[in-house]
Each structure stands twice: as C-alpha cells, then as structure tokens.
CSV table of C-alpha atoms and ligand atoms in Angstrom, one decimal:
chain,number,residue,atom,x,y,z
A,1,UNK,CA,-6.6,-10.3,3.3
A,2,UNK,CA,-3.2,-9.3,1.7
A,3,UNK,CA,-0.6,-6.8,3.6
A,4,UNK,CA,1.2,-4.0,1.4
A,5,UNK,CA,3.7,-2.1,3.1
A,6,UNK,CA,2.9,2.3,2.3
A,7,UNK,CA,6.3,3.4,2.3
A,8,UNK,CA,9.2,4.5,0.1
A,9,UNK,CA,12.0,3.6,2.6
A,10,UNK,CA,14.4,0.7,1.5
A,11,UNK,CA,15.3,-0.2,5.2
A,12,UNK,CA,11.3,-0.5,6.3
A,13,UNK,CA,11.2,-2.7,3.0
A,14,UNK,CA,13.8,-4.9,4.1
A,15,UNK,CA,13.0,-5.4,7.5
A,16,UNK,CA,8.7,-6.0,6.3
A,17,UNK,CA,10.1,-8.5,3.9
A,18,UNK,CA,12.5,-10.2,6.3
A,19,UNK,CA,9.1,-11.1,8.2
A,20,UNK,CA,7.4,-12.9,5.9
A,21,UNK,CA,4.0,-11.1,5.8
A,22,UNK,CA,4.0,-8.2,3.0
A,23,UNK,CA,3.1,-8.8,-0.5
A,24,UNK,CA,3.4,-5.6,-2.0
A,25,UNK,CA,4.7,-2.3,-1.4
A,26,UNK,CA,2.7,1.3,-2.4
A,27,UNK,CA,4.4,4.6,-2.7
A,28,UNK,CA,3.2,7.9,-3.8
A,29,UNK,CA,4.8,10.8,-4.4
A,30,UNK,CA,4.7,12.3,-0.8
A,31,UNK,CA,6.7,9.2,0.3
A,32,UNK,CA,8.9,9.2,-2.4
A,33,UNK,CA,10.3,12.6,-1.8
A,34,UNK,CA,10.5,11.8,1.9
A,35,UNK,CA,13.4,9.8,0.1
A,36,UNK,CA,15.6,12.6,-1.8
A,37,UNK,CA,16.0,16.2,-1.6
A,38,UNK,CA,17.9,19.1,-3.7
A,39,UNK,CA,17.7,17.4,-7.0
A,40,UNK,CA,16.5,19.0,-10.4
A,41,UNK,CA,13.4,17.9,-12.0
A,42,UNK,CA,14.9,15.2,-14.2
A,43,UNK,CA,17.5,13.8,-11.3
A,44,UNK,CA,14.3,13.7,-9.4
A,45,UNK,CA,13.0,10.9,-12.2
A,46,UNK,CA,16.1,9.3,-12.3
A,47,UNK,CA,16.1,8.3,-8.8
A,48,UNK,CA,12.6,7.7,-8.9
A,49,UNK,CA,13.5,5.1,-11.0
A,50,UNK,CA,16.0,4.0,-9.7
A,51,UNK,CA,14.1,3.5,-6.4
A,52,UNK,CA,11.1,1.5,-7.9
A,53,UNK,CA,13.5,-1.0,-9.5
A,54,UNK,CA,15.2,-1.4,-5.6
A,55,UNK,CA,12.0,-2.0,-4.5
A,56,UNK,CA,10.8,-4.3,-6.8
A,57,UNK,CA,14.2,-6.2,-6.1
A,58,UNK,CA,13.6,-6.5,-3.0
A,59,UNK,CA,10.1,-8.1,-3.4
A,60,UNK,CA,10.5,-9.7,-6.9
A,61,UNK,CA,7.1,-11.7,-6.1
A,62,UNK,CA,4.7,-9.1,-5.0
A,63,UNK,CA,3.2,-5.7,-6.2
A,64,UNK,CA,4.8,-2.6,-6.3
A,65,UNK,CA,2.8,0.8,-6.7
A,66,UNK,CA,4.4,3.4,-8.5
A,67,UNK,CA,2.3,6.6,-8.8
A,68,UNK,CA,2.2,8.7,-12.1
A,69,UNK,CA,2.9,12.5,-11.7
A,70,UNK,CA,1.3,14.0,-15.3
A,71,UNK,CA,-2.3,15.6,-14.7
A,72,UNK,CA,-3.8,14.6,-18.3
A,73,UNK,CA,-4.1,11.7,-19.7
A,74,UNK,CA,-1.9,11.4,-22.6
A,75,UNK,CA,1.1,12.4,-20.4
A,76,UNK,CA,0.1,9.7,-17.5
A,77,UNK,CA,-0.4,6.8,-20.3
A,78,UNK,CA,3.4,7.9,-21.3
A,79,UNK,CA,4.4,8.1,-17.7
A,80,UNK,CA,2.4,4.9,-16.6
A,81,UNK,CA,3.8,3.3,-19.6
A,82,UNK,CA,7.6,4.2,-18.3
A,83,UNK,CA,6.6,3.0,-14.9
A,84,UNK,CA,5.6,-0.1,-16.4
A,85,UNK,CA,8.8,-1.2,-17.9
A,86,UNK,CA,11.0,-0.5,-15.1
A,87,UNK,CA,9.7,-4.3,-14.2
A,88,UNK,CA,7.7,-6.9,-14.2
A,89,UNK,CA,5.6,-6.4,-10.7
A,90,UNK,CA,5.2,-2.7,-11.2
A,91,UNK,CA,1.6,-1.9,-10.8
A,92,UNK,CA,1.0,1.9,-12.2
A,93,UNK,CA,-1.4,4.2,-9.3
A,94,UNK,CA,-2.9,6.5,-11.4
A,95,UNK,CA,-5.4,9.7,-9.2
A,96,UNK,CA,-9.1,9.5,-9.8
A,97,UNK,CA,-9.8,12.3,-12.0
A,98,UNK,CA,-11.8,12.3,-15.5
A,99,UNK,CA,-8.2,12.5,-17.1
A,100,UNK,CA,-7.3,9.5,-14.8
A,101,UNK,CA,-9.8,7.6,-15.9
A,102,UNK,CA,-8.9,7.9,-20.0
A,103,UNK,CA,-5.4,6.9,-18.4
A,104,UNK,CA,-6.6,3.8,-16.8
A,105,UNK,CA,-8.3,2.6,-19.7
A,106,UNK,CA,-5.6,3.6,-22.2
A,107,UNK,CA,-3.3,1.5,-20.2
A,108,UNK,CA,-5.7,-1.4,-19.2
A,109,UNK,CA,-6.0,-1.9,-23.1
A,110,UNK,CA,-2.2,-2.5,-23.1
A,111,UNK,CA,-2.6,-5.1,-20.4
A,112,UNK,CA,-0.9,-2.9,-17.5
A,113,UNK,CA,-2.4,-3.1,-14.0
A,114,UNK,CA,-3.5,0.0,-12.7
A,115,UNK,CA,-4.2,0.9,-9.0
A,116,UNK,CA,-6.8,3.6,-9.0
A,117,UNK,CA,-5.5,6.3,-5.8
A,118,UNK,CA,-7.5,8.8,-4.0
A,119,UNK,CA,-10.5,7.7,-3.9
A,120,UNK,CA,-12.9,8.9,-1.6
A,121,UNK,CA,-16.4,7.4,-2.7
A,122,UNK,CA,-18.0,4.2,-4.0
A,123,UNK,CA,-19.0,5.8,-7.3
A,124,UNK,CA,-15.2,7.0,-8.0
A,125,UNK,CA,-14.5,3.2,-7.4
A,126,UNK,CA,-17.2,2.0,-10.2
A,127,UNK,CA,-15.8,4.4,-12.5
A,128,UNK,CA,-12.1,3.1,-11.7
A,129,UNK,CA,-13.7,-0.8,-12.1
A,130,UNK,CA,-15.1,0.2,-15.4
A,131,UNK,CA,-12.1,2.0,-16.9
A,132,UNK,CA,-10.5,-1.2,-16.3
A,133,UNK,CA,-8.7,-0.9,-13.0
A,134,UNK,CA,-7.3,-3.5,-11.5
A,135,UNK,CA,-7.2,-2.1,-8.1
A,136,UNK,CA,-8.9,0.6,-6.5
A,137,UNK,CA,-7.5,2.7,-3.0
A,138,UNK,CA,-10.3,4.2,-1.0
A,139,UNK,CA,-8.5,6.4,1.7
A,140,UNK,CA,-10.0,5.3,4.6
A,141,UNK,CA,-7.8,7.7,6.8
A,142,UNK,CA,-8.3,10.7,5.2
A,143,UNK,CA,-12.1,10.3,5.7
A,144,UNK,CA,-11.6,9.6,9.2
A,145,UNK,CA,-10.1,13.2,9.2
A,146,UNK,CA,-12.7,14.7,7.7
A,147,UNK,CA,-15.1,13.7,9.8
A,148,UNK,CA,-16.3,10.3,7.9
A,149,UNK,CA,-16.3,6.8,8.2
A,150,UNK,CA,-13.7,5.5,6.3
A,151,UNK,CA,-14.1,1.5,7.1
A,152,UNK,CA,-17.7,2.2,5.7
A,153,UNK,CA,-16.8,3.6,2.6
A,154,UNK,CA,-14.4,0.0,2.4
A,155,UNK,CA,-17.7,-1.8,3.3
A,156,UNK,CA,-19.6,-0.2,0.6
A,157,UNK,CA,-17.3,-0.2,-2.3
A,158,UNK,CA,-17.0,-4.1,-1.7
A,159,UNK,CA,-21.0,-4.8,-1.6
A,160,UNK,CA,-20.9,-2.6,-4.7
A,161,UNK,CA,-18.3,-4.6,-6.3
A,162,UNK,CA,-19.8,-8.1,-4.9
A,163,UNK,CA,-23.6,-7.2,-6.3
A,164,UNK,CA,-21.9,-7.2,-10.0
A,165,UNK,CA,-19.4,-9.0,-9.2
A,166,UNK,CA,-16.5,-6.6,-10.2
A,167,UNK,CA,-13.2,-8.1,-9.9
A,168,UNK,CA,-11.1,-5.2,-9.2
A,169,UNK,CA,-9.5,-5.5,-5.9
A,170,UNK,CA,-9.9,-3.1,-3.1
A,171,UNK,CA,-6.6,-1.9,-1.4
A,172,UNK,CA,-7.6,-0.2,1.9
A,173,UNK,CA,-5.2,3.1,2.1
A,174,UNK,CA,-4.5,5.8,4.3
A,175,UNK,CA,-4.8,3.4,7.3
A,176,UNK,CA,-3.8,5.0,10.6
A,177,UNK,CA,-3.4,2.1,13.5
A,178,UNK,CA,-4.0,-1.5,13.9
A,179,UNK,CA,-7.9,-1.3,14.5
A,180,UNK,CA,-8.3,0.1,11.1
A,181,UNK,CA,-6.4,-3.2,9.3
A,182,UNK,CA,-8.8,-5.1,11.7
A,183,UNK,CA,-12.0,-3.7,10.7
A,184,UNK,CA,-11.4,-3.5,6.7
A,185,UNK,CA,-10.3,-7.1,7.4
A,186,UNK,CA,-13.7,-8.2,8.8
A,187,UNK,CA,-15.4,-6.5,6.0
A,188,UNK,CA,-13.5,-8.5,3.3
A,189,UNK,CA,-11.2,-6.0,1.9
A,190,UNK,CA,-8.8,-7.8,-0.5
A,191,UNK,CA,-5.6,-6.0,0.6
A,192,UNK,CA,-4.5,-3.2,3.3
A,193,UNK,CA,-1.9,-1.0,2.8
A,194,UNK,CA,0.2,-0.3,6.5
A,195,UNK,CA,2.8,2.2,7.2
A,196,UNK,CA,5.6,0.4,8.7
A,197,UNK,CA,4.5,1.7,11.8
A,198,UNK,CA,1.5,-0.1,11.9
A,199,UNK,CA,2.5,-2.9,11.0
A,200,UNK,CA,5.2,-2.9,14.0
A,201,UNK,CA,2.3,-1.8,16.2
A,202,UNK,CA,0.2,-5.2,14.9
A,203,UNK,CA,3.0,-7.2,16.3
A,204,UNK,CA,3.0,-6.2,19.6
A,205,UNK,CA,0.7,-7.3,22.5
A,206,UNK,CA,1.1,-7.2,26.3
A,207,UNK,CA,0.1,-10.3,26.8
A,208,UNK,CA,2.6,-11.6,24.9
A,209,UNK,CA,5.2,-10.0,26.1
A,210,UNK,CA,4.2,-10.7,29.8
A,211,UNK,CA,3.5,-14.7,28.7
A,212,UNK,CA,6.8,-14.3,27.6
A,213,UNK,CA,8.5,-13.0,31.0
A,214,UNK,CA,6.6,-15.3,33.2
A,215,UNK,CA,7.4,-18.3,30.6
A,216,UNK,CA,11.4,-17.3,31.1
A,217,UNK,CA,10.9,-16.6,34.9
A,218,UNK,CA,9.3,-19.9,35.4
A,219,UNK,CA,12.0,-22.0,33.3
A,220,UNK,CA,14.9,-20.3,35.2
A,221,UNK,CA,13.3,-21.4,38.6
A,222,UNK,CA,14.4,-25.0,37.4
A,223,UNK,CA,17.8,-24.3,37.0
A,224,UNK,CA,20.2,-24.9,40.0
A,225,UNK,CA,22.5,-22.0,40.7
B,309,E4P,C1,-2.0,4.8,-1.0
B,309,E4P,O1,-1.7,3.7,-1.5
B,309,E4P,C2,-1.3,5.7,-0.2
B,309,E4P,O2,0.2,5.8,-0.5
B,309,E4P,C3,-1.8,6.3,0.9
B,309,E4P,O3,-1.9,5.0,2.0
B,309,E4P,C4,-2.0,7.4,1.9
B,309,E4P,O4,-1.9,7.0,3.0
B,309,E4P,P1,-1.7,8.9,3.8
B,309,E4P,O5,-3.3,9.4,4.0
B,309,E4P,O6,-1.5,8.5,4.9
B,309,E4P,O7,-1.1,9.6,3.2
C-alpha cells in the first residue's frame, strides 16, 4: 500500500519526504485554506497554484492532488485543466456529484488523471470508475464520525472493483488514527492518505523506545569510567 500525506503544509511535506515513505500528497480546499488568509479571490487562486507547484517540486515523482472549487461541470473541467497544467504530477480532485461525473469524463477523455473525492458509498465509487476516474477516495473517518463503518466501505469498494477488474485505485482517505491505516492495508487498499500527525504516530512504539534505552544502558556498562 502506498502512503500519501494529507496536508498542504510545506514543512510537514518536506519532513515526510525526507523520511522516504510518501509517494503522494492530497490537498483539499480546507487544508489549503489553513495555509493562507486575508486574500482576494484572485490572490487566493494564484497562491493556491503557487503552493501546488511548490508541493510538486518537493515530490517530483509523486502524485500531488489538487481540488477544483467550481461546482458545475464546465467550470470544473476548465479548472481541472488549469491545475493539471501546473506540473506533470498533478492529479485533479473532483467531488462526486452529477456535475462532477461529467467533469471527470471530460478530463479523463483528455488523459488527465482524476481522483473522485467525497465518496461515501460503493455506488458513488462505481460511478466514478465508470466515468474514468483513476482514483476514488472514500472518506472513512467521516463515515465513522456519522456512526458508520468506514473500513467496511473501503473493503466493499475494493471487492466491487475486483469483481469487475476495475483498474481505478482506491485511496483510503479521512484517516483519523494508525489503526485505520493497518485496517485498510489488511483490506488491500491501494493507497492511504494520512495526516502528518498520524504518520508520526505510525513511527512510534513504546517497545522500540524501551528497547533502544536498554541497548544504550547495556552498551554503557562495558565502557570503563
Ligand atoms: C482526502 O483526500 C481528504 O483531503 C481528506 O482525507 C479529508 O479528511 P478529513 O475528514 O480529515 O477532512
């Protein structure tokens, strides 16, 4: 399973890239909005584009997901093409609505990779794949928040895709904690996109810390004072 970082923060991305474990980044309007404020609409658009270019440079071999803001198909298509022109490794995120499906099919016809986002059901995932999305992002944490079973949704989408040999990759998104990551890996998700905090939690284990301390103490015993 590949790991993406779910953030628009450059420092977090730089650190994660230096660990050599991430093969992509997902952003969304909320994550990008955390990184800027007090701008006109046009300034915000230009800053967003600049940020995406910077992220693409930090991860030249990885997929960098940038989401459209328009809500009708032609607007999403136009914005999607604009985002895809920022760098070769941009993947355009399109929300799963009827307008979004039209935009996905238009972008797919142009050979632009699309990640269908805000997916909350198997049917939405099937529609995204049928429209030509390269990726679908079920938001498992938000399903859990609403009292459902997010991991089960990821598992069901994977099963449906396997049944029909659908090549669209499943990105487990809206991950809240390390157990989500393990669970979706066991289900066979292609990618999990994780917040920086979760990536840091995944590294740590108390027994690793204890083991390291023991090695240090034992080694120091043989050193003459
Ligand atoms: C995925 O691409 C989204 O950016 C993200 O996972 C949303 O997660 P949230 O529910 O934590 O906002």
